[in-house]
Every structure is written in structure tokens, then in C-alpha cells.
Amino acid sequence: MTEPVGTGTARSARPSPRVAARQADARRRILQAARVVVAEQGFAAAQIAVVADMADVATGTIYRHFPSKASLFSEMLRAVCVRELEVVRAITGEPGRRATDRLGDAVATFVDRALRGEGLAYAVIVEPMDPEVDQVRLDARAELAAAFADLITEGVEAGEFPEQDAGVRGAAIVGAFLEGVVAPLAGRTAHAPDRDAVSTEIARFAQTGVAGTPPGTRPDIRAVPSPTGAEP
Amino acid sequence: MTEPVGTGTARSARPSPRVAARQADARRRILQAARVVVAEQGFAAAQIAVVADMADVATGTIYRHFPSKASLFSEMLRAVCVRELEVVRAITGEPGRRATDRLGDAVATFVDRALRGEGLAYAVIVEPMDPEVDQVRLDARAELAAAFADLITEGVEAGEFPEQDAGVRGAAIVGAFLEGVVAPLAGRTAHAPDRDAVSTEIARFAQTGVAGTPPGTRPDIRAVPSPTGAEP
DNA sequence: GTCACACGTGAACCCTGGTTCAGTACTGAA
DNA sequence: TTCAGTACTGAACCAGGGTTCACGTGTGAC
């Protein structure tokens, strides 16, 4: 990179308002372009040149705002994830409602939103691109899981849910609905993705899994032992 | 690539047994090396040179057995996935047992095996590397989901499970346990990954989610409507 | 033992795409 | 209007790593 924007020394130590505004605008356009490119073409097609083109700036300009490609996409992705996380937390944290209901609504909402966002969701959830970017994805998953874990803990303490490992089940819920989102987008699943049906179904699954009464149970689930061979 | 192995024309149209054996062995070593490298270092570090080195062949030799890097890793990955899928199907398809029990055991077994395999599982589940390779991963997920969907359908027909969308829940189960595997491996989760505890917990979650009695339910789960803005 | 031929080798090639940087166009104070 | 200094530009640069291929070596029929 050359110099981070805004390191003037002489005349104008601070960029003038007009310039600052233009810069801020360019930065916004670049992030926006990055998002659109990923949503439409996936990370695979997300080249700096393409983003620059769509944002109407030169490739070099991008490096005036972001130190590297990875950091540009990280930031874009982080913003997206933070937004989704906020939405989820807003629901899981709503006071005065049964944990069961909050759980169902949070899951359904997430899935619904993701299915609207189509491409972006797909890329964000599964397509990889670079360790730095992947880290953002992993962190986001962890935070989502934590949000649900918290909710589960609450539910257990309130006597609404049976005793369980909140951490593991929180993660399981996240996995369940992320996969639920990806499967339709990847064109699997029987019927065409019907947002409502899918989100409700997944939500019920999660709800039941956590809050439901276990089926009349033979007490021991066991991993059928089998060598995990390291053979060819 | 030069010429696929075994295209001799003149003297020996078919490679002599000795040579054939040596070739087969090299091929095996290469695949094996690919697997070890991925397990130990992840796809990111999986360079042809590294694999060649570990397999004790020259880089060029690899191209005598595989047309490209992607195809080498695809094949390796496919083999791993097929094996796991077989294990799962063996359990979900066991005749004469309650669907509930088969479900629990299948999930627990998968998780248990994956947690033993550590690195490989992680790479296989989440680390990406190339569209061709990713496709294998996606296919495997789809097949796993199908296996569980079949089981669910059976359970529903047998009156063991309540009415539900088998396709969606099958995918959800897969997502749930894959995430369950990844989370501990990524060093999240409270306690150190205790294989038994984790696999049992996830299995119970899946079991309950599908076969359990839904919690006393306010009838409507709904996605809280909120704009999925395409804002910066 | 000899020889023709395919196998195995690994250094060199080359393509892709991120990053740089010398040049140009603006900006705004004097 | 001038001019110092900054922001923008985009062609050129460069690195990483997959792929190739001209060359020795091993093999096995004669």
C-alpha cells in the first residue's frame, strides 16, 4: 500500500471536507461493490479489478482505502455478519417472552432473511476465499452459537428446557439452520425453496430439539465403534 | 499432462505386472500423502510439491496419475466421504430397529469418528480449496442429508415421528452435527472436546428434534419481518 | 547382452491476479 | 492565477505455485 488516506502533512493536515466526503463516498462504493460482486458471482469471481470497475474507481484507489484484498472483503463480510447477529440477538434477548418462542422466531427470522439474500448468504456461509476472511466467518458462527447458547441456558434455568449442554446445542442449532439455508440455495431439496415453509420447518426442528420432550428413549445412544482407519 | 499411464503402443501394450504394481503403489502413496497433508496442514498448505515430497515421487509423476491438482484432491476427498457415508448408511439402514435409535446412533457415530480424525474432518467439512473439490464436499453433504431424510420418512410412515418435511430436517440434522464437529475443533465450546459427551449431546438434539414431542406450542412461529436492506 | 521404449524426474515455464508507483489531475490557500 | 501538495489512475511488476517437457534411467523382449 502507499499511504493510508489522510496523511497529509503540509498545507492541509486534515483533508478538506469536500475531499473527505468524496473519499468516504468512494470507500462506501467500494464496500458496496464488493458486496454486490460476491452476492452475484461469489467469492471466486471477486477480483480487485472487478470490484474497482463496479465501484468506478481505479484498482490503485482501492489500496488507498484498504491495505489488501483480504482486508476489504473481511470488512465487508464483518459488516454483513454483525448486522445479522444484531437481528438475532434482538430476538433472542427480547425480555418477557418464553425462551421457546424466542428461539423459534430467531431461527425462522435468520433463515428467512438469508433466503432473501440468496447469493450473499450462500457465499457468506460456505464459499471460502482466504484465511483472513474465513476467520470472520468462523467468528460470526461462534457468536451466533453463543447467542443461542445463552438463550438455552436461560431456558434451562427457567425450567422451560430439560438439562442439556448449552454450548454444544447452540452450535448445533446454528449448523442446522445454516445448512437449511444452503441446501435450498444449492438447488438440493425436493420442492423449490419456499421461504416460509423452510424457515418454519427449521425453526420447529430447533425448538423441538431443545425444548421438546425426548422420545421414549432407550437410555444409551452409542457411537458404533469402528476403526477410523488411516488406510488409503 | 503427458500421457496417462499405460498407453504403451509398441513392445508392451500393457505395462508388465512389475511396473503396474509399482504404478499402483505410487498412486496409492500419492493419495495417501494428499490425505496426510490435508489432515496435518489443511488444504491451504496442500501444494503439489509437498504431496510429491511426502509420497516420495517427483512432482511430474503426480501428473502421470492425476490430470490436475484439483482432481487429485477431489478423488482423495471423495474416497473419504464415501467411506463415511457408508458407515452412516449402514446404521440408518439397519433393519428391525426403531428409526429413533438408528438416528441417534448414526449421528453419534459420525461425530465420534470425525472427532477422532481431527484435522481431516475439519478440512473436509469447512476448508475450501477449489470449485471442483468443493463440489465433492457439497455432494457428500447432500447424500448425507438424503440418508437422514430417508430415515425420517421411514419414521414418519411408521408413526414413530410426527408429520414433517423430511428433506429439510435431514439437511438440518447434517448441519447440526457438522457444526457440532467443527466447533470443538475450532477451539470454541466451553470444555475441551470430550468426544463421548459431544457426540451424545448432538445425537440427542437430533433425535429430539425429529422424534420428540414439540414443546407446548404457541401455534405460529414467524420470521420477524425486517428489511434485508442492500445498503452499505 | 543389447536395445527400443516407456517411466520417472525436477528444473524451468507461464499464467493469474494482487500489489505497486510514476505520472496526471485536482484541490484550495495565498 | 499560481502552485504546493495530495488524491487518483492504470499499466507494469512480481510472486506463488500448478503444469510441462527434454532428459536420464529402468525394464523386458529378443
XYZ file of C-alpha atoms (C1' of nucleotides) in Angstrom:
524
model
C 0.000 0.000 0.000
C 1.039 3.583 -0.495
C -0.088 5.718 2.400
C -3.346 5.406 4.232
C -5.722 8.145 3.181
C -5.487 11.293 5.222
C -1.802 11.528 5.998
C -1.292 14.943 4.533
C 1.461 16.889 6.272
C 1.854 20.407 4.950
C -0.935 22.714 3.853
C -3.899 20.664 4.870
C -3.072 18.220 7.619
C -6.706 17.198 7.533
C -8.339 16.562 4.190
C -10.785 19.301 3.395
C -14.446 18.477 3.935
C -15.140 18.208 0.241
C -12.308 15.754 -0.268
C -13.161 13.850 2.863
C -16.702 13.446 1.664
C -15.581 12.201 -1.718
C -13.265 9.738 -0.037
C -15.897 8.478 2.307
C -18.181 8.053 -0.630
C -15.622 6.111 -2.598
C -14.978 3.863 0.369
C -18.657 3.186 0.670
C -18.969 2.477 -3.017
C -16.073 0.064 -2.861
C -17.550 -1.911 0.008
C -20.896 -1.892 -1.667
C -19.388 -3.107 -4.922
C -17.573 -5.850 -3.092
C -20.845 -6.977 -1.638
C -22.666 -6.933 -4.908
C -19.932 -8.817 -6.685
C -19.895 -11.511 -4.051
C -23.660 -11.744 -3.998
C -23.877 -12.043 -7.754
C -20.791 -14.020 -8.636
C -19.481 -15.431 -5.418
C -16.070 -15.005 -3.873
C -14.491 -16.888 -6.695
C -15.163 -14.054 -9.103
C -14.345 -11.364 -6.629
C -11.254 -9.833 -8.162
C -9.984 -6.429 -7.267
C -10.284 -5.322 -10.866
C -13.948 -6.275 -10.958
C -14.742 -4.504 -7.742
C -12.846 -1.426 -8.838
C -14.712 -1.402 -12.080
C -18.090 -1.667 -10.443
C -17.234 0.982 -7.881
C -15.999 3.295 -10.621
C -12.539 3.694 -9.251
C -9.129 2.518 -10.368
C -7.613 -0.567 -8.838
C -4.993 1.536 -7.173
C -7.658 3.563 -5.417
C -8.863 0.523 -3.593
C -5.464 0.242 -1.981
C -5.855 3.769 -0.739
C -8.762 2.627 1.367
C -7.880 -0.950 2.218
C -4.459 -2.409 2.809
C -5.231 -5.584 0.934
C -7.858 -7.538 -0.844
C -8.366 -9.780 2.159
C -8.999 -6.844 4.441
C -11.511 -5.335 2.067
C -13.545 -8.477 1.945
C -13.146 -9.118 5.633
C -14.579 -5.764 6.410
C -17.445 -6.246 4.026
C -18.209 -9.636 5.443
C -17.912 -8.483 9.012
C -20.426 -5.750 8.422
C -22.883 -8.204 6.975
C -22.404 -10.651 9.822
C -22.671 -8.023 12.501
C -25.963 -6.895 11.089
C -27.379 -10.414 11.082
C -26.084 -11.080 14.536
C -27.791 -7.957 15.799
C -31.054 -9.069 14.348
C -30.748 -12.449 16.007
C -29.694 -11.067 19.351
C -32.543 -8.615 19.289
C -34.924 -11.517 19.163
C -33.171 -13.934 21.492
C -32.793 -11.142 24.011
C -36.380 -9.910 23.971
C -37.442 -9.800 27.598
C -40.647 -11.274 28.894
C -41.155 -13.987 26.307
C -40.761 -17.715 26.644
C -37.333 -18.897 25.551
C -39.042 -21.415 23.319
C -40.781 -18.734 21.342
C -37.745 -16.538 21.063
C -35.750 -19.478 19.830
C -38.239 -20.310 17.126
C -38.582 -16.754 15.933
C -34.856 -16.124 15.896
C -34.191 -19.174 13.779
C -37.064 -18.510 11.424
C -36.037 -14.919 11.019
C -32.467 -15.735 10.238
C -33.390 -18.313 7.670
C -35.966 -16.092 6.091
C -33.566 -13.202 5.746
C -30.829 -15.390 4.410
C -33.075 -16.922 1.805
C -33.994 -13.478 0.585
C -30.370 -12.544 0.277
C -29.703 -15.567 -1.894
C -26.218 -15.320 -3.293
C -24.734 -13.363 -0.487
C -25.920 -15.802 2.099
C -24.534 -18.692 0.163
C -21.125 -17.104 -0.223
C -21.053 -15.942 3.335
C -21.944 -19.295 4.719
C -19.939 -21.688 2.656
C -17.739 -20.233 -0.033
C -14.265 -19.627 1.193
C -11.627 -17.318 -0.085
C -8.761 -16.570 2.221
C -7.805 -17.414 5.794
C -8.292 -13.874 6.978
C -11.765 -13.748 5.521
C -12.632 -17.196 6.742
C -11.789 -16.131 10.232
C -14.533 -13.569 10.106
C -16.953 -16.234 9.079
C -15.891 -18.513 11.888
C -16.116 -15.755 14.450
C -19.583 -14.932 13.288
C -20.648 -18.529 13.628
C -19.199 -18.680 17.071
C -21.060 -15.573 18.106
C -24.294 -16.864 16.705
C -23.780 -20.085 18.565
C -23.082 -18.133 21.713
C -26.291 -16.194 21.302
C -28.273 -19.388 21.135
C -26.303 -20.957 23.921
C -27.195 -18.048 26.146
C -30.809 -18.444 25.279
C -30.685 -22.144 26.040
C -29.052 -21.541 29.369
C -31.834 -19.148 30.206
C -34.448 -21.634 29.177
C -32.892 -24.360 31.250
C -32.655 -22.140 34.282
C -36.261 -21.145 33.836
C -37.162 -24.803 33.847
C -38.528 -24.473 30.351
C -35.961 -26.806 28.782
C -34.569 -30.051 30.137
C -30.969 -30.126 31.333
C -28.509 -30.006 28.403
C -25.160 -28.742 27.192
C -25.976 -25.255 26.006
C -22.693 -24.752 24.153
C -22.977 -27.832 22.034
C -26.642 -27.399 21.281
C -26.190 -23.742 20.464
C -23.639 -24.721 17.851
C -25.879 -27.496 16.606
C -28.731 -25.064 16.086
C -26.524 -22.752 14.114
C -25.338 -25.621 11.986
C -28.855 -26.808 11.455
C -30.170 -23.577 10.126
C -27.118 -22.649 8.121
C -27.332 -25.952 6.347
C -31.022 -25.400 5.994
C -30.276 -22.196 4.182
C -27.555 -23.588 1.992
C -29.334 -26.726 0.898
C -32.159 -24.944 -0.912
C -29.768 -22.399 -2.380
C -27.564 -25.157 -3.701
C -30.582 -26.464 -5.519
C -30.959 -29.556 -3.407
C -34.238 -30.323 -1.600
C -37.363 -31.646 -3.183
C -39.623 -28.664 -3.731
C -38.470 -25.247 -4.803
C -37.345 -23.265 -1.796
C -40.474 -21.881 -0.204
C -39.100 -19.403 2.274
C -41.898 -19.624 4.728
C -42.120 -23.366 4.761
C -38.396 -23.845 5.092
C -37.873 -21.323 7.820
C -40.774 -22.637 9.827
C -39.681 -26.209 9.460
C -36.172 -25.499 10.595
C -37.385 -23.396 13.448
C -39.611 -26.194 14.661
C -36.757 -28.615 14.436
C -34.553 -26.402 16.561
C -37.321 -25.684 19.008
C -38.221 -29.276 19.436
C -34.607 -30.354 19.660
C -34.005 -28.072 22.582
C -37.324 -27.698 24.284
C -39.203 -30.793 23.236
C -39.654 -33.922 25.226
C -37.183 -36.547 24.123
C -38.783 -39.557 22.514
C -39.391 -42.532 24.753
C -35.796 -43.383 24.977
C -33.716 -46.445 25.113
C -31.246 -44.864 27.519
C -27.969 -45.297 25.691
C -27.092 -43.683 22.445
C -23.779 -45.034 21.421
C -21.323 -44.383 18.676
C -20.989 -47.665 16.885
C -17.320 -48.380 17.323
C -15.470 -48.763 14.067
C -11.845 -48.177 13.180
C -11.235 -44.731 11.738
C -8.532 -46.284 9.627
C -5.838 -44.192 8.021
C -5.753 -46.579 5.141
C -5.573 -45.443 1.501
C -0.299 -33.819 -18.561
C 1.836 -36.001 -20.740
C 0.101 -39.264 -21.434
C -1.976 -41.201 -18.996
C -0.080 -44.126 -17.605
C -0.359 -47.295 -19.605
C -0.570 -46.084 -23.161
C 2.326 -48.034 -24.446
C 1.966 -48.891 -28.114
C 4.820 -50.982 -29.391
C 6.578 -53.686 -27.444
C 4.416 -53.822 -24.382
C 0.908 -52.542 -24.970
C 0.120 -53.440 -21.396
C 2.534 -52.453 -18.659
C 4.251 -55.502 -17.245
C 2.975 -56.721 -13.884
C 6.017 -55.457 -12.072
C 5.616 -51.976 -13.497
C 1.877 -51.986 -12.991
C 2.356 -52.856 -9.370
C 4.858 -50.097 -8.896
C 2.479 -47.638 -10.505
C -0.451 -48.704 -8.429
C 1.676 -48.352 -5.382
C 2.773 -44.868 -6.328
C -0.791 -43.858 -6.949
C -1.776 -45.147 -3.549
C 1.106 -43.345 -1.900
C 0.167 -40.121 -3.599
C -3.438 -40.270 -2.447
C -2.323 -41.226 0.994
C 0.141 -38.361 1.102
C -2.532 -35.962 -0.038
C -4.689 -37.089 2.811
C -1.994 -36.771 5.397
C -1.001 -33.347 4.232
C -4.564 -32.111 4.375
C -5.125 -33.681 7.757
C -1.990 -32.161 9.190
C -1.771 -28.833 7.473
C -5.115 -28.243 5.854
C -5.921 -27.573 2.252
C -4.141 -24.276 2.397
C -0.774 -25.975 2.679
C -1.615 -28.693 0.236
C 0.794 -27.959 -2.572
C 1.698 -30.452 -5.211
C 5.341 -30.169 -4.263
C 4.580 -31.063 -0.668
C 2.483 -34.049 -1.591
C 5.092 -35.247 -4.064
C 7.738 -34.945 -1.450
C 5.803 -36.900 1.118
C 4.879 -39.582 -1.379
C 8.487 -39.885 -2.497
C 7.838 -39.114 -6.103
C 8.652 -36.177 -8.342
C 6.041 -33.538 -8.979
C 5.843 -34.626 -12.582
C 4.931 -38.116 -11.525
C 1.802 -36.881 -9.880
C 0.650 -35.648 -13.245
C 1.157 -39.112 -14.601
C -1.568 -40.330 -12.275
C -3.880 -37.348 -11.954
C -4.707 -34.799 -14.609
C -4.625 -31.917 -12.182
C -4.250 -30.915 -8.608
C -7.976 -30.444 -8.234
C -8.702 -33.920 -9.461
C -6.172 -35.450 -7.104
C -7.754 -33.801 -4.116
C -11.255 -34.458 -5.351
C -10.540 -38.112 -5.569
C -8.978 -38.193 -2.159
C -11.870 -36.318 -0.658
C -14.448 -38.417 -2.434
C -12.937 -41.571 -1.038
C -13.060 -40.210 2.465
C -16.641 -39.058 2.076
C -17.808 -42.285 0.541
C -16.402 -44.192 3.454
C -18.172 -42.012 5.982
C -21.367 -42.168 4.057
C -21.217 -45.935 4.032
C -20.803 -46.028 7.750
C -23.782 -43.777 8.220
C -25.974 -45.630 5.776
C -25.079 -48.911 7.395
C -26.589 -47.630 10.596
C -29.569 -45.740 9.240
C -30.440 -48.740 7.136
C -30.195 -51.383 9.818
C -33.443 -53.305 9.624
C -35.609 -54.079 12.605
C -34.674 -51.190 14.815
C -36.643 -48.109 15.730
C -35.879 -45.172 13.490
C -35.248 -43.110 16.598
C -32.452 -45.356 17.730
C -30.865 -45.605 14.334
C -30.940 -41.848 14.042
C -29.229 -41.338 17.339
C -26.572 -43.919 16.694
C -25.834 -42.677 13.211
C -25.323 -39.143 14.384
C -23.259 -40.143 17.381
C -21.112 -42.401 15.263
C -20.424 -39.792 12.658
C -19.461 -37.196 15.202
C -17.324 -39.602 17.119
C -15.422 -40.692 14.046
C -14.975 -37.152 12.855
C -13.631 -36.001 16.176
C -11.052 -38.759 16.077
C -9.973 -37.696 12.627
C -9.399 -34.150 13.843
C -7.683 -32.222 11.104
C -9.086 -34.146 8.241
C -12.618 -33.687 9.408
C -12.103 -30.009 9.818
C -10.661 -29.567 6.362
C -13.245 -31.792 4.803
C -16.110 -30.007 6.401
C -15.191 -26.394 6.132
C -11.907 -25.556 4.472
C -12.342 -24.859 0.826
C -9.856 -25.049 -1.960
C -11.251 -25.155 -5.443
C -14.674 -25.348 -7.046
C -14.123 -28.873 -8.278
C -13.156 -30.053 -4.831
C -15.917 -28.119 -3.153
C -18.397 -29.858 -5.343
C -17.411 -33.167 -3.842
C -17.993 -31.775 -0.419
C -21.398 -30.465 -1.368
C -22.402 -33.735 -2.959
C -21.381 -35.587 0.139
C -23.457 -33.313 2.288
C -26.407 -33.790 0.022
C -26.069 -37.538 0.213
C -25.771 -37.486 3.950
C -28.849 -35.324 4.131
C -30.630 -37.754 1.847
C -29.715 -40.653 4.083
C -31.256 -38.937 7.053
C -34.228 -37.775 5.061
C -34.918 -41.368 4.100
C -34.728 -42.410 7.679
C -37.090 -39.662 8.704
C -39.574 -40.618 6.049
C -39.471 -44.151 7.351
C -40.004 -42.988 10.891
C -42.932 -40.834 9.895
C -44.531 -43.633 7.960
C -44.057 -45.940 10.885
C -45.877 -43.431 13.042
C -42.802 -43.027 15.158
C -42.224 -39.366 14.249
C -44.781 -36.616 13.811
C -45.508 -35.331 10.325
C -42.610 -33.196 8.995
C -40.608 -32.205 5.942
C -38.019 -34.949 5.719
C -35.818 -33.155 3.221
C -35.427 -30.012 5.239
C -34.948 -31.796 8.526
C -32.464 -34.202 7.028
C -30.358 -31.268 5.937
C -30.802 -29.635 9.315
C -29.502 -32.717 11.067
C -26.463 -32.815 8.867
C -25.814 -29.161 9.522
C -26.265 -29.654 13.217
C -23.726 -32.391 13.580
C -21.205 -30.959 11.149
C -21.216 -27.746 13.095
C -21.027 -29.770 16.240
C -17.873 -31.336 14.947
C -16.309 -28.147 13.730
C -16.992 -26.033 16.773
C -14.888 -28.102 19.173
C -12.152 -28.495 16.575
C -12.035 -24.766 16.061
C -11.384 -24.448 19.755
C -14.719 -22.926 20.591
C -17.007 -24.514 23.204
C -16.578 -24.346 26.911
C -14.947 -27.594 27.928
C -12.267 -29.402 25.992
C -13.889 -31.564 23.357
C -14.942 -34.731 25.118
C -15.819 -36.999 22.236
C -18.387 -39.017 24.064
C -20.169 -36.129 25.621
C -20.290 -34.136 22.428
C -21.462 -36.928 20.208
C -24.151 -37.962 22.644
C -25.364 -34.444 23.111
C -25.659 -33.791 19.413
C -27.320 -37.115 18.839
C -29.911 -36.358 21.472
C -30.546 -32.992 19.930
C -31.154 -34.523 16.532
C -33.264 -37.300 17.965
C -35.401 -34.993 19.964
C -35.727 -32.525 17.120
C -37.153 -35.159 14.862
C -38.826 -37.642 17.143
C -39.545 -35.639 20.249
C -42.809 -34.076 21.196
C -42.806 -30.404 20.341
C -42.955 -28.119 23.326
C -46.372 -26.795 24.282
C -46.584 -24.536 21.344
C -47.956 -21.166 20.614
C -49.056 -22.185 17.142
C -47.301 -19.645 14.976
C -43.615 -19.348 14.592
C -42.970 -16.345 12.482
C -39.986 -14.716 10.917
C -39.907 -11.252 12.356
C -40.212 -9.152 9.240
C -37.335 -6.766 8.732
C -35.888 -5.258 5.612
C -32.948 -7.229 4.262
C -31.549 -3.966 3.051
C -28.901 -3.856 0.381
C -27.454 -0.788 1.998
C -23.741 -0.254 2.518
C 23.919 -58.681 -23.670
C 21.603 -55.308 -26.248
C 18.360 -52.045 -27.432
C 13.849 -49.733 -28.014
C 10.745 -47.776 -25.484
C 8.083 -46.038 -21.686
C 8.599 -44.458 -16.956
C 10.165 -41.182 -13.652
C 12.411 -36.792 -12.891
C 12.589 -31.921 -11.424
C 14.080 -27.552 -13.140
C 12.043 -24.197 -15.902
C 7.930 -22.187 -17.700
C 3.949 -19.382 -17.508
C -0.413 -17.739 -16.104
C -3.203 -15.492 -12.806
C -4.222 -11.822 -10.264
C -2.767 -8.949 -6.200
C 0.070 -5.036 -5.492
C 2.878 -1.056 -6.653
C 4.266 3.512 -8.257
C 5.493 7.061 -11.635
C 2.751 10.087 -13.789
C -1.510 13.197 -14.122
C -5.420 15.791 -12.438
C -7.404 18.092 -8.663
C -7.798 20.994 -4.756
C -7.648 25.087 -2.138
C -4.644 28.570 0.241
C -2.038 32.534 -0.919
C -3.895 32.953 -11.038
C -0.402 30.316 -9.217
C 1.455 26.486 -7.061
C 2.451 23.092 -3.378
C 0.822 19.132 -2.236
C -2.424 15.420 -2.279
C -5.585 12.085 -4.489
C -6.445 9.188 -8.454
C -5.023 6.434 -12.206
C -3.939 2.073 -14.541
C -0.196 -0.083 -16.867
C 3.618 -2.659 -15.344
C 5.549 -5.519 -11.907
C 6.111 -9.646 -9.309
C 5.300 -13.834 -6.606
C 3.332 -18.166 -5.947
C 2.520 -22.331 -7.411
C 0.391 -25.501 -10.918
C 1.883 -27.597 -15.070
C 5.026 -29.043 -18.662
C 8.659 -31.455 -21.120
C 13.509 -32.579 -22.523
C 16.237 -35.711 -20.438
C 18.297 -39.880 -17.815
C 17.053 -44.472 -16.164
C 14.891 -48.948 -15.690
C 12.554 -52.668 -17.979
C 11.962 -56.714 -20.507
C 11.671 -58.776 -25.322
C 14.916 -60.603 -28.461
